């Protein structure tokens, strides 16, 4: 080939490579995991005999009559969750005391037919267009077979009963706790069978356990992700009970991990998981802190709001949740980057143009042409902001391991003269589904996002700027 022609061929191949849709990097979420992640905040409801006894872990010896809600109203839970901007609720249908909130055929320790809370709950969710999830504790301090092989059959039958008669559920919560049963024995859970049963019952249900597979425990109950926070985790050879990563590893996940197992941040609005008369909900400021450290750090927030002995969410909690929602709306309803423009230092192709980071459509994104690309955002006029939101387009994997953000702004030189230069205003490790960076107030019309360490060329689907101090 003539030199000119071969040059042309090389250039064309390079352009074609850039125009093609980027290959996913590493493990990616299933459609169900993506839908789950995009819910962002869900409600957890711990409700059962403990609500009436003041315990956190019931002994399993409580009489069934202990559980006696006076005005059970699951529609009220649904309304509160909706007003709080949540997409789903997960109910503790069976906690460690073994008491079933439905009339189970697998246990004698249950509600009466006339008080089928699980039915009332799933009906209310369906009517209120909210997703229902279910917590069924493998640890059972009441069941006479607990600690023997027969209990694994009981547990499998329990899963079948609940998911067949009350499902579909968007999430199944498998608590990691495993203590002694009524006969003093501990159970060896048959996890492969439990997981297989769930898969057969509904492959779309997100399975929570310490190690997933749908989503993982974040490793703490204080309401925060680790830094970094990878949605990937190495789970080869592990079960939710054995050989699993330490809590500190669950907080951060594993860079380059072999499965997509995003973090779920479970935390209670009150000190306990169950309602207790002398406890009170966290303040809006505390809830906002949790929000930034969970949703804002690539986690999903599962906020526990326990119903009281009436069977209703107390007014002080619902008022706090409404205020929490109002605060998020106040801060995040005005994206100051809107009306601006974005550009990269290379162009991969029109479909992947940088301006896609400013639209609100989820499936449009900027795909960098190379791992070293920088993303710039300009605005017609300078804006004042103190929160930067970044989102990676996770259907193509989690890529960014470290980045910093510079603002183009006046800087005073040593001799006192003023110039305009790049000033670093934020630094971070992972981005993932969503990253909210709180920074000291910045005034600028131009920013750049510099990717310091990536596993593959970055793919960003949204950048937004907010001012939490604006009225
Ligand atoms: C823990 C349990 O032991 C607590 O009671 C609570 O249900 C919490 C969400 O998970 O492992």
Short mmCIF file of C-alpha atoms and ligand atoms in Angstrom, two decimals:
data_model
loop_
_atom_site.label_atom_id
_atom_site.label_comp_id
_atom_site.label_asym_id
_atom_site.label_seq_id
_atom_site.Cartn_x
_atom_site.Cartn_y
_atom_site.Cartn_z
CA UNK A 1 0.00 0.00 0.00
CA UNK A 2 1.18 3.50 -0.79
CA UNK A 3 2.25 5.44 2.35
CA UNK A 4 -0.57 7.96 1.96
CA UNK A 5 -3.19 5.24 1.59
CA UNK A 6 -1.93 3.30 4.58
CA UNK A 7 -1.99 6.49 6.68
CA UNK A 8 -5.57 7.04 5.61
CA UNK A 9 -6.44 3.43 6.53
CA UNK A 10 -4.91 3.84 9.99
CA UNK A 11 -6.77 7.11 10.57
CA UNK A 12 -10.09 5.60 9.42
CA UNK A 13 -9.66 2.60 11.72
CA UNK A 14 -8.89 4.93 14.62
CA UNK A 15 -11.98 7.04 13.96
CA UNK A 16 -14.16 3.93 13.57
CA UNK A 17 -12.86 2.54 16.86
CA UNK A 18 -13.78 5.76 18.56
CA UNK A 19 -17.28 5.84 17.08
CA UNK A 20 -18.22 2.37 18.24
CA UNK A 21 -20.13 1.80 21.45
CA UNK A 22 -17.64 1.22 24.24
CA UNK A 23 -17.25 -2.33 25.48
CA UNK A 24 -18.41 -2.91 29.06
CA UNK A 25 -15.58 -3.05 31.57
CA UNK A 26 -15.64 -5.92 34.06
CA UNK A 27 -18.89 -7.09 35.70
CA UNK A 28 -21.97 -4.96 35.04
CA UNK A 29 -25.40 -4.77 36.72
CA UNK A 30 -28.29 -6.90 35.50
CA UNK A 31 -31.38 -4.92 34.43
CA UNK A 32 -32.93 -5.73 37.83
CA UNK A 33 -29.83 -4.48 39.67
CA UNK A 34 -29.83 -1.26 37.63
CA UNK A 35 -33.50 -0.67 38.35
CA UNK A 36 -32.83 -1.37 42.03
CA UNK A 37 -29.88 1.05 42.19
CA UNK A 38 -31.95 3.78 40.57
CA UNK A 39 -34.52 3.51 43.39
CA UNK A 40 -31.85 5.20 45.57
CA UNK A 41 -33.83 5.21 48.84
CA UNK A 42 -36.10 2.51 50.20
CA UNK A 43 -37.82 1.99 53.52
CA UNK A 44 -37.17 -0.84 55.95
CA UNK A 45 -39.93 -1.70 58.45
CA UNK A 46 -38.97 -3.70 61.53
CA UNK A 47 -42.24 -4.81 63.04
CA UNK A 48 -43.13 -7.82 65.20
CA UNK A 49 -43.38 -8.95 68.83
CA UNK A 50 -40.30 -6.82 69.68
CA UNK A 51 -42.39 -3.72 68.92
CA UNK A 52 -44.46 -4.63 71.98
CA UNK A 53 -41.82 -6.00 74.35
CA UNK A 54 -39.07 -3.43 73.90
CA UNK A 55 -36.59 -6.10 72.77
CA UNK A 56 -34.34 -5.93 69.71
CA UNK A 57 -33.83 -9.69 69.50
CA UNK A 58 -36.88 -11.56 70.78
CA UNK A 59 -36.30 -14.90 72.51
CA UNK A 60 -38.86 -16.74 70.41
CA UNK A 61 -40.76 -17.63 73.61
CA UNK A 62 -43.11 -14.62 73.42
CA UNK A 63 -46.76 -15.62 73.21
CA UNK A 64 -48.46 -14.93 69.87
CA UNK A 65 -50.84 -12.55 71.64
CA UNK A 66 -47.91 -10.25 72.40
CA UNK A 67 -48.17 -9.03 68.83
CA UNK A 68 -51.34 -6.93 68.96
CA UNK A 69 -51.32 -3.79 66.77
CA UNK A 70 -54.37 -1.71 67.59
CA UNK A 71 -54.83 0.19 64.30
CA UNK A 72 -52.67 -1.62 61.73
CA UNK A 73 -52.53 0.59 58.66
CA UNK A 74 -50.04 -0.51 56.01
CA UNK A 75 -51.43 2.10 53.58
CA UNK A 76 -50.13 4.72 55.97
CA UNK A 77 -46.61 3.19 55.72
CA UNK A 78 -46.94 3.34 51.94
CA UNK A 79 -48.07 6.96 51.99
CA UNK A 80 -45.22 7.95 54.27
CA UNK A 81 -42.69 6.14 52.07
CA UNK A 82 -44.07 7.79 48.94
CA UNK A 83 -44.00 11.23 50.49
CA UNK A 84 -40.41 10.58 51.52
CA UNK A 85 -39.53 9.84 47.89
CA UNK A 86 -38.92 6.13 48.41
CA UNK A 87 -39.71 3.50 45.79
CA UNK A 88 -40.08 0.40 47.94
CA UNK A 89 -40.56 -0.99 51.46
CA UNK A 90 -39.03 -4.13 52.95
CA UNK A 91 -40.94 -5.68 55.84
CA UNK A 92 -39.47 -8.03 58.47
CA UNK A 93 -41.96 -10.82 57.84
CA UNK A 94 -39.96 -13.06 60.21
CA UNK A 95 -37.26 -11.73 62.53
CA UNK A 96 -34.90 -13.81 64.69
CA UNK A 97 -37.70 -14.62 67.17
CA UNK A 98 -39.22 -16.76 64.41
CA UNK A 99 -42.63 -15.09 64.65
CA UNK A 100 -44.25 -15.06 61.21
CA UNK A 101 -46.30 -12.00 60.27
CA UNK A 102 -48.40 -14.24 58.04
CA UNK A 103 -50.24 -17.46 58.95
CA UNK A 104 -47.43 -19.78 57.83
CA UNK A 105 -47.92 -23.51 57.42
CA UNK A 106 -44.24 -23.97 58.34
CA UNK A 107 -44.46 -22.73 61.93
CA UNK A 108 -46.88 -22.62 64.84
CA UNK A 109 -45.49 -19.25 65.95
CA UNK A 110 -47.48 -16.92 63.68
CA UNK A 111 -50.19 -14.29 63.48
CA UNK A 112 -53.76 -15.53 63.29
CA UNK A 113 -55.42 -15.77 59.85
CA UNK A 114 -57.37 -12.65 60.73
CA UNK A 115 -54.22 -10.59 61.21
CA UNK A 116 -52.23 -11.39 58.07
CA UNK A 117 -49.84 -8.42 58.13
CA UNK A 118 -47.90 -9.61 55.10
CA UNK A 119 -51.10 -9.68 53.07
CA UNK A 120 -52.12 -6.21 54.26
CA UNK A 121 -48.61 -4.97 53.48
CA UNK A 122 -48.34 -6.41 49.97
CA UNK A 123 -51.88 -5.25 49.12
CA UNK A 124 -51.12 -1.73 50.33
CA UNK A 125 -47.89 -1.62 48.30
CA UNK A 126 -49.67 -2.74 45.16
CA UNK A 127 -52.48 -0.25 45.65
CA UNK A 128 -50.02 2.53 46.36
CA UNK A 129 -47.77 1.57 43.43
CA UNK A 130 -44.76 0.94 45.64
CA UNK A 131 -42.50 -2.08 45.45
CA UNK A 132 -42.71 -4.64 48.24
CA UNK A 133 -39.67 -6.43 49.64
CA UNK A 134 -39.41 -9.05 52.34
CA UNK A 135 -37.00 -9.88 55.16
CA UNK A 136 -37.13 -13.50 56.30
CA UNK A 137 -34.53 -14.26 58.94
CA UNK A 138 -32.81 -17.63 58.58
CA UNK A 139 -31.95 -17.43 62.28
CA UNK A 140 -35.01 -18.68 64.16
CA UNK A 141 -35.04 -18.79 67.95
CA UNK A 142 -38.41 -20.50 68.05
CA UNK A 143 -38.53 -23.26 65.49
CA UNK A 144 -38.15 -26.73 67.06
CA UNK A 145 -36.17 -28.03 64.08
CA UNK A 146 -33.63 -25.18 64.16
CA UNK A 147 -30.11 -26.61 64.41
CA UNK A 148 -30.99 -29.75 62.40
CA UNK A 149 -31.05 -30.52 58.67
CA UNK A 150 -34.84 -30.49 58.80
CA UNK A 151 -34.75 -26.74 59.39
CA UNK A 152 -33.20 -26.15 55.96
CA UNK A 153 -36.29 -27.83 54.46
CA UNK A 154 -38.52 -25.67 56.63
CA UNK A 155 -36.70 -22.54 55.51
CA UNK A 156 -36.90 -23.47 51.82
CA UNK A 157 -40.62 -24.17 52.22
CA UNK A 158 -41.02 -20.83 53.98
CA UNK A 159 -39.39 -19.02 51.07
CA UNK A 160 -41.64 -20.88 48.63
CA UNK A 161 -44.75 -20.09 50.64
CA UNK A 162 -44.00 -16.39 50.95
CA UNK A 163 -42.82 -15.75 47.41
CA UNK A 164 -45.55 -17.83 45.79
CA UNK A 165 -48.47 -16.57 47.84
CA UNK A 166 -47.45 -12.95 48.42
CA UNK A 167 -44.92 -12.07 45.71
CA UNK A 168 -43.53 -10.76 43.52
CA UNK A 169 -41.04 -9.05 45.79
CA UNK A 170 -38.36 -6.72 44.48
CA UNK A 171 -35.92 -7.71 47.23
CA UNK A 172 -35.36 -10.66 49.55
CA UNK A 173 -33.35 -9.79 52.66
CA UNK A 174 -31.21 -12.55 54.15
CA UNK A 175 -29.88 -11.37 57.48
CA UNK A 176 -26.35 -12.53 58.24
CA UNK A 177 -27.05 -13.14 61.95
CA UNK A 178 -26.85 -16.80 62.95
CA UNK A 179 -27.27 -17.61 66.63
CA UNK A 180 -28.61 -20.46 68.68
CA UNK A 181 -32.10 -21.88 68.42
CA UNK A 182 -34.46 -23.04 71.20
CA UNK A 183 -32.45 -26.23 71.71
CA UNK A 184 -29.15 -24.36 72.01
CA UNK A 185 -27.93 -25.52 68.59
CA UNK A 186 -26.69 -23.39 65.76
CA UNK A 187 -27.85 -24.00 62.22
CA UNK A 188 -25.65 -24.76 59.25
CA UNK A 189 -27.57 -22.87 56.58
CA UNK A 190 -27.80 -24.52 53.18
CA UNK A 191 -27.06 -21.31 51.27
CA UNK A 192 -26.70 -22.87 47.82
CA UNK A 193 -30.17 -24.36 48.20
CA UNK A 194 -31.69 -21.12 49.55
CA UNK A 195 -30.20 -19.16 46.64
CA UNK A 196 -31.28 -21.74 44.07
CA UNK A 197 -34.81 -21.72 45.50
CA UNK A 198 -34.94 -17.95 45.24
CA UNK A 199 -33.67 -18.05 41.69
CA UNK A 200 -36.38 -20.54 40.75
CA UNK A 201 -39.07 -18.55 42.52
CA UNK A 202 -38.18 -15.23 40.92
CA UNK A 203 -34.89 -14.54 39.18
CA UNK A 204 -35.68 -10.81 39.19
CA UNK A 205 -35.76 -10.54 42.99
CA UNK A 206 -32.66 -8.79 44.28
CA UNK A 207 -31.14 -10.99 46.94
CA UNK A 208 -29.52 -9.13 49.80
CA UNK A 209 -26.99 -10.91 51.97
CA UNK A 210 -23.56 -10.03 53.30
CA UNK A 211 -22.19 -11.00 49.88
CA UNK A 212 -25.20 -10.67 47.56
CA UNK A 213 -25.63 -11.89 44.87
CA UNK A 214 -28.12 -9.05 44.18
CA UNK A 215 -26.70 -6.52 46.62
CA UNK A 216 -24.37 -6.67 49.61
CA UNK A 217 -24.40 -5.45 53.18
CA UNK A 218 -22.30 -2.29 53.38
CA UNK A 219 -20.42 -3.64 56.39
CA UNK A 220 -21.80 -1.24 59.03
CA UNK A 221 -25.14 -0.06 60.40
CA UNK A 222 -24.13 3.60 60.80
CA UNK A 223 -25.33 4.73 57.39
CA UNK A 224 -22.21 5.12 55.29
CA UNK A 225 -20.32 3.50 52.43
CA UNK A 226 -16.56 3.03 52.49
CA UNK A 227 -14.17 5.19 50.50
CA UNK A 228 -13.62 3.98 47.84
CA UNK A 229 -16.91 2.23 47.23
CA UNK A 230 -16.76 -0.33 44.45
CA UNK A 231 -19.89 -2.15 43.32
CA UNK A 232 -17.72 -5.13 42.48
CA UNK A 233 -16.84 -7.84 44.98
CA UNK A 234 -14.87 -11.08 44.95
CA UNK A 235 -17.20 -13.74 46.26
CA UNK A 236 -15.62 -16.90 44.86
CA UNK A 237 -15.63 -19.60 47.55
CA UNK A 238 -17.66 -17.45 49.99
CA UNK A 239 -21.18 -17.92 51.40
CA UNK A 240 -23.18 -15.33 53.36
CA UNK A 241 -21.96 -17.14 56.49
CA UNK A 242 -18.45 -18.40 55.67
CA UNK A 243 -15.19 -17.27 54.04
CA UNK A 244 -16.78 -13.92 53.33
CA UNK A 245 -14.99 -10.58 53.09
CA UNK A 246 -14.51 -8.68 56.37
CA UNK A 247 -16.95 -5.80 57.09
CA UNK A 248 -14.23 -3.28 56.12
CA UNK A 249 -14.01 -4.94 52.69
CA UNK A 250 -17.79 -4.91 52.34
CA UNK A 251 -17.64 -1.15 52.95
CA UNK A 252 -15.25 -0.57 50.05
CA UNK A 253 -15.97 -3.53 47.79
CA UNK A 254 -13.12 -4.86 45.68
CA UNK A 255 -11.55 -2.95 42.82
CA UNK A 256 -11.62 -5.32 39.85
CA UNK A 257 -13.86 -7.72 41.84
CA UNK A 258 -15.39 -10.58 39.89
CA UNK A 259 -19.12 -9.95 40.56
CA UNK A 260 -21.43 -6.92 40.46
CA UNK A 261 -22.70 -6.75 44.06
CA UNK A 262 -23.55 -3.12 44.90
CA UNK A 263 -23.68 -1.85 48.48
CA UNK A 264 -26.93 -1.43 50.39
CA UNK A 265 -26.69 0.91 53.36
CA UNK A 266 -29.15 -0.23 56.04
CA UNK A 267 -29.54 2.15 58.94
CA UNK A 268 -32.37 3.02 61.30
CA UNK A 269 -34.02 6.41 61.68
CA UNK A 270 -34.06 5.62 65.43
CA UNK A 271 -31.37 4.11 67.67
CA UNK A 272 -33.04 0.67 67.53
CA UNK A 273 -34.38 -1.31 64.59
CA UNK A 274 -37.72 -1.85 66.36
CA UNK A 275 -39.93 0.88 67.78
CA UNK A 276 -39.31 1.68 71.45
CA UNK A 277 -41.34 4.25 73.38
CA UNK A 278 -38.29 6.12 74.70
CA UNK A 279 -36.46 6.51 71.37
CA UNK A 280 -36.76 9.27 68.80
CA UNK A 281 -35.95 9.76 65.13
CA UNK A 282 -32.79 11.32 63.76
CA UNK A 283 -32.90 14.95 62.68
CA UNK A 284 -33.03 16.14 59.06
CA UNK A 285 -29.36 17.15 59.29
CA UNK A 286 -28.43 13.65 60.43
CA UNK A 287 -30.53 12.11 57.66
CA UNK A 288 -28.90 14.40 55.08
CA UNK A 289 -25.48 13.33 56.33
CA UNK A 290 -26.52 9.70 55.85
CA UNK A 291 -27.86 10.52 52.39
CA UNK A 292 -24.57 12.07 51.25
CA UNK A 293 -22.61 9.14 52.67
CA UNK A 294 -24.83 6.45 51.15
CA UNK A 295 -26.63 7.49 47.95
CA UNK A 296 -23.95 10.12 47.45
CA UNK A 297 -21.19 7.51 47.69
CA UNK A 298 -22.52 4.82 45.32
CA UNK A 299 -24.81 3.04 47.79
CA UNK A 300 -28.54 2.47 48.03
CA UNK A 301 -30.03 3.76 51.27
CA UNK A 302 -32.37 1.38 53.10
CA UNK A 303 -33.74 3.57 55.87
CA UNK A 304 -35.52 1.73 58.67
CA UNK A 305 -38.68 3.44 59.94
CA UNK A 306 -40.35 1.18 62.51
CA UNK A 307 -44.12 1.18 63.00
CA UNK A 308 -45.27 1.51 66.63
CA UNK A 309 -47.67 -0.59 68.73
CA UNK A 310 -50.62 0.94 66.85
CA UNK A 311 -49.21 -0.51 63.64
CA UNK A 312 -48.58 2.95 62.24
CA UNK A 313 -45.46 5.00 61.61
CA UNK A 314 -45.34 7.62 64.37
CA UNK A 315 -46.02 11.22 63.45
CA UNK A 316 -42.58 12.40 64.60
CA UNK A 317 -40.89 10.00 62.20
CA UNK A 318 -43.14 10.77 59.26
CA UNK A 319 -42.73 14.51 59.85
CA UNK A 320 -38.95 14.06 59.82
CA UNK A 321 -39.14 12.07 56.59
CA UNK A 322 -41.25 14.72 54.89
CA UNK A 323 -38.75 17.37 56.00
CA UNK A 324 -35.87 15.18 54.75
CA UNK A 325 -37.56 14.96 51.34
CA UNK A 326 -38.22 18.71 51.31
CA UNK A 327 -34.56 19.39 52.04
CA UNK A 328 -33.42 17.14 49.18
CA UNK A 329 -35.91 18.82 46.85
CA UNK A 330 -34.76 22.26 47.94
CA UNK A 331 -31.10 21.47 47.25
CA UNK A 332 -31.33 19.21 44.21
CA UNK A 333 -34.16 20.73 42.20
CA UNK A 334 -31.92 23.41 40.65
CA UNK A 335 -28.99 22.10 38.64
CA UNK A 336 -26.82 25.12 37.90
CA UNK A 337 -24.97 23.32 35.09
CA UNK A 338 -28.17 23.30 33.01
CA UNK A 339 -27.81 25.71 30.10
CA UNK A 340 -24.08 25.09 30.06
CA UNK A 341 -22.05 22.99 27.66
CA UNK A 342 -19.55 20.19 28.07
CA UNK A 343 -16.66 19.06 25.95
CA UNK A 344 -13.85 16.55 26.12
CA UNK A 345 -10.35 16.94 24.74
CA UNK A 346 -11.01 14.20 22.17
CA UNK A 347 -14.17 13.20 20.36
CA UNK A 348 -15.25 9.59 20.32
CA UNK A 349 -18.35 10.10 18.20
CA UNK A 350 -21.55 12.16 18.14
CA UNK A 351 -23.51 9.56 20.06
CA UNK A 352 -21.08 9.82 22.97
CA UNK A 353 -20.65 13.57 22.97
CA UNK A 354 -19.68 15.33 26.16
CA UNK A 355 -22.87 17.41 26.27
CA UNK A 356 -24.74 14.20 27.13
CA UNK A 357 -23.53 14.64 30.72
CA UNK A 358 -25.81 17.64 31.06
CA UNK A 359 -29.06 16.04 29.95
CA UNK A 360 -31.28 14.19 32.37
CA UNK A 361 -31.87 11.12 30.16
CA UNK A 362 -30.31 8.15 31.92
CA UNK A 363 -29.06 6.24 28.89
CA UNK A 364 -27.10 9.04 27.22
CA UNK A 365 -23.51 9.47 28.28
CA UNK A 366 -20.10 10.82 27.43
CA UNK A 367 -17.64 8.09 26.53
CA UNK A 368 -14.07 9.25 26.65
CA UNK A 369 -11.99 8.40 23.60
CA UNK A 370 -9.08 7.42 25.81
CA UNK A 371 -8.27 6.80 29.46
CA UNK A 372 -6.43 10.13 29.66
CA UNK A 373 -9.29 12.34 28.52
CA UNK A 374 -10.46 15.29 30.59
CA UNK A 375 -14.03 16.51 30.72
CA UNK A 376 -14.79 20.24 30.72
CA UNK A 377 -18.03 21.97 31.70
CA UNK A 378 -18.63 25.60 30.83
CA UNK A 379 -21.50 27.87 31.75
CA UNK A 380 -22.53 31.13 30.07
CA UNK A 381 -22.16 32.97 33.42
CA UNK A 382 -20.32 32.19 36.63
CA UNK A 383 -22.38 30.26 39.18
CA UNK A 384 -22.01 29.78 42.92
CA UNK A 385 -22.24 26.17 44.08
CA UNK A 386 -21.04 23.88 46.85
CA UNK A 387 -22.14 20.43 45.67
CA UNK A 388 -20.95 18.58 42.58
CA UNK A 389 -22.77 15.47 41.44
CA UNK A 390 -21.13 12.94 39.13
CA UNK A 391 -22.59 9.72 37.78
CA UNK A 392 -20.82 6.98 35.88
CA UNK A 393 -22.87 5.08 33.34
CA UNK A 394 -22.73 1.81 35.28
CA UNK A 395 -24.38 -0.40 32.62
CA UNK A 396 -20.89 -0.28 31.08
CA UNK A 397 -19.12 -1.00 34.37
CA UNK A 398 -17.49 0.99 37.15
CA UNK A 399 -14.27 2.49 35.87
CA UNK A 400 -13.04 5.53 37.77
CA UNK A 401 -10.66 4.89 40.69
CA UNK A 402 -9.49 8.47 41.38
CA UNK A 403 -10.32 11.92 40.03
CA UNK A 404 -10.13 15.57 40.88
CA UNK A 405 -12.14 18.57 39.84
CA UNK A 406 -10.62 21.96 39.04
CA UNK A 407 -12.40 25.26 38.85
CA UNK A 408 -11.22 28.05 36.53
CA UNK A 409 -11.02 31.03 38.82
CA UNK A 410 -9.01 34.05 39.89
CA UNK A 411 -5.88 33.28 41.92
CA UNK A 412 -3.56 35.72 43.56
CA UNK A 413 0.10 35.28 42.70
CA UNK A 414 2.97 35.68 45.19
CA UNK A 415 3.53 39.24 44.06
CA UNK A 416 -0.10 40.09 44.78
CA UNK A 417 -1.26 40.22 41.17
CA UNK A 418 -4.39 38.36 40.10
CA UNK A 419 -4.46 35.74 37.32
CA UNK A 420 -7.02 33.16 36.26
CA UNK A 421 -5.99 29.55 36.71
CA UNK A 422 -7.21 26.05 37.50
CA UNK A 423 -7.73 25.47 41.22
CA UNK A 424 -8.53 22.01 42.59
CA UNK A 425 -11.84 22.16 44.46
CA UNK A 426 -12.69 18.47 44.91
CA UNK A 427 -10.98 15.11 44.96
CA UNK A 428 -12.43 11.64 45.06
CA UNK A 429 -11.79 8.00 44.47
CA UNK A 430 -14.74 6.05 43.09
CA UNK A 431 -17.81 7.58 41.43
CA UNK A 432 -20.08 4.64 40.51
CA UNK A 433 -23.83 5.13 40.15
CA UNK A 434 -23.78 8.49 41.95
CA UNK A 435 -21.24 10.63 43.76
CA UNK A 436 -22.15 13.80 45.65
CA UNK A 437 -19.15 15.91 46.58
CA UNK A 438 -19.67 18.63 49.15
CA UNK A 439 -17.12 21.39 48.77
CA UNK A 440 -16.49 24.89 50.07
CA UNK A 441 -18.45 27.43 48.00
CA UNK A 442 -17.03 27.95 44.48
CA UNK A 443 -17.83 30.71 41.99
CA UNK A 444 -16.89 29.87 38.42
CA UNK A 445 -18.09 29.50 34.84
CA UNK A 446 -15.76 26.62 34.02
CA UNK A 447 -14.78 23.28 35.55
CA UNK A 448 -12.74 20.32 34.48
CA UNK A 449 -12.91 16.76 35.71
CA UNK A 450 -9.50 15.15 35.57
CA UNK A 451 -9.42 11.36 35.79
CA UNK A 452 -6.29 10.43 37.74
CA UNK A 453 -6.77 6.68 37.76
CA UNK A 454 -9.21 4.63 35.70
CA UNK A 455 -9.63 0.94 34.96
CA UNK A 456 -10.87 1.82 31.46
CA UNK A 457 -11.73 5.04 29.58
CA UNK A 458 -14.31 6.90 31.72
CA UNK A 459 -17.99 6.91 30.84
CA UNK A 460 -19.98 9.62 32.56
CA UNK A 461 -23.71 10.06 32.25
CA UNK A 462 -24.35 13.10 34.41
CA UNK A 463 -22.72 16.10 35.99
CA UNK A 464 -24.77 18.53 38.03
CA UNK A 465 -23.98 21.50 40.26
CA UNK A 466 -26.01 22.59 43.27
CA UNK A 467 -25.94 25.26 45.90
CA UNK A 468 -27.20 24.00 49.26
CA UNK A 469 -27.03 27.52 50.71
CA UNK A 470 -29.42 29.04 48.15
CA UNK A 471 -32.89 29.91 49.44
C1 LIG B 1 -29.14 -7.38 61.96
C2 LIG B 1 -30.20 -7.95 62.90
O1 LIG B 1 -29.61 -8.75 63.89
C3 LIG B 1 -30.94 -6.78 63.47
O2 LIG B 1 -31.89 -7.15 64.42
C4 LIG B 1 -31.60 -6.05 62.32
O3 LIG B 1 -32.61 -6.84 61.75
C5 LIG B 1 -30.57 -5.65 61.27
C6 LIG B 1 -31.16 -5.02 60.04
O4 LIG B 1 -29.79 -6.75 60.88
O5 LIG B 1 -28.28 -8.33 61.50
#
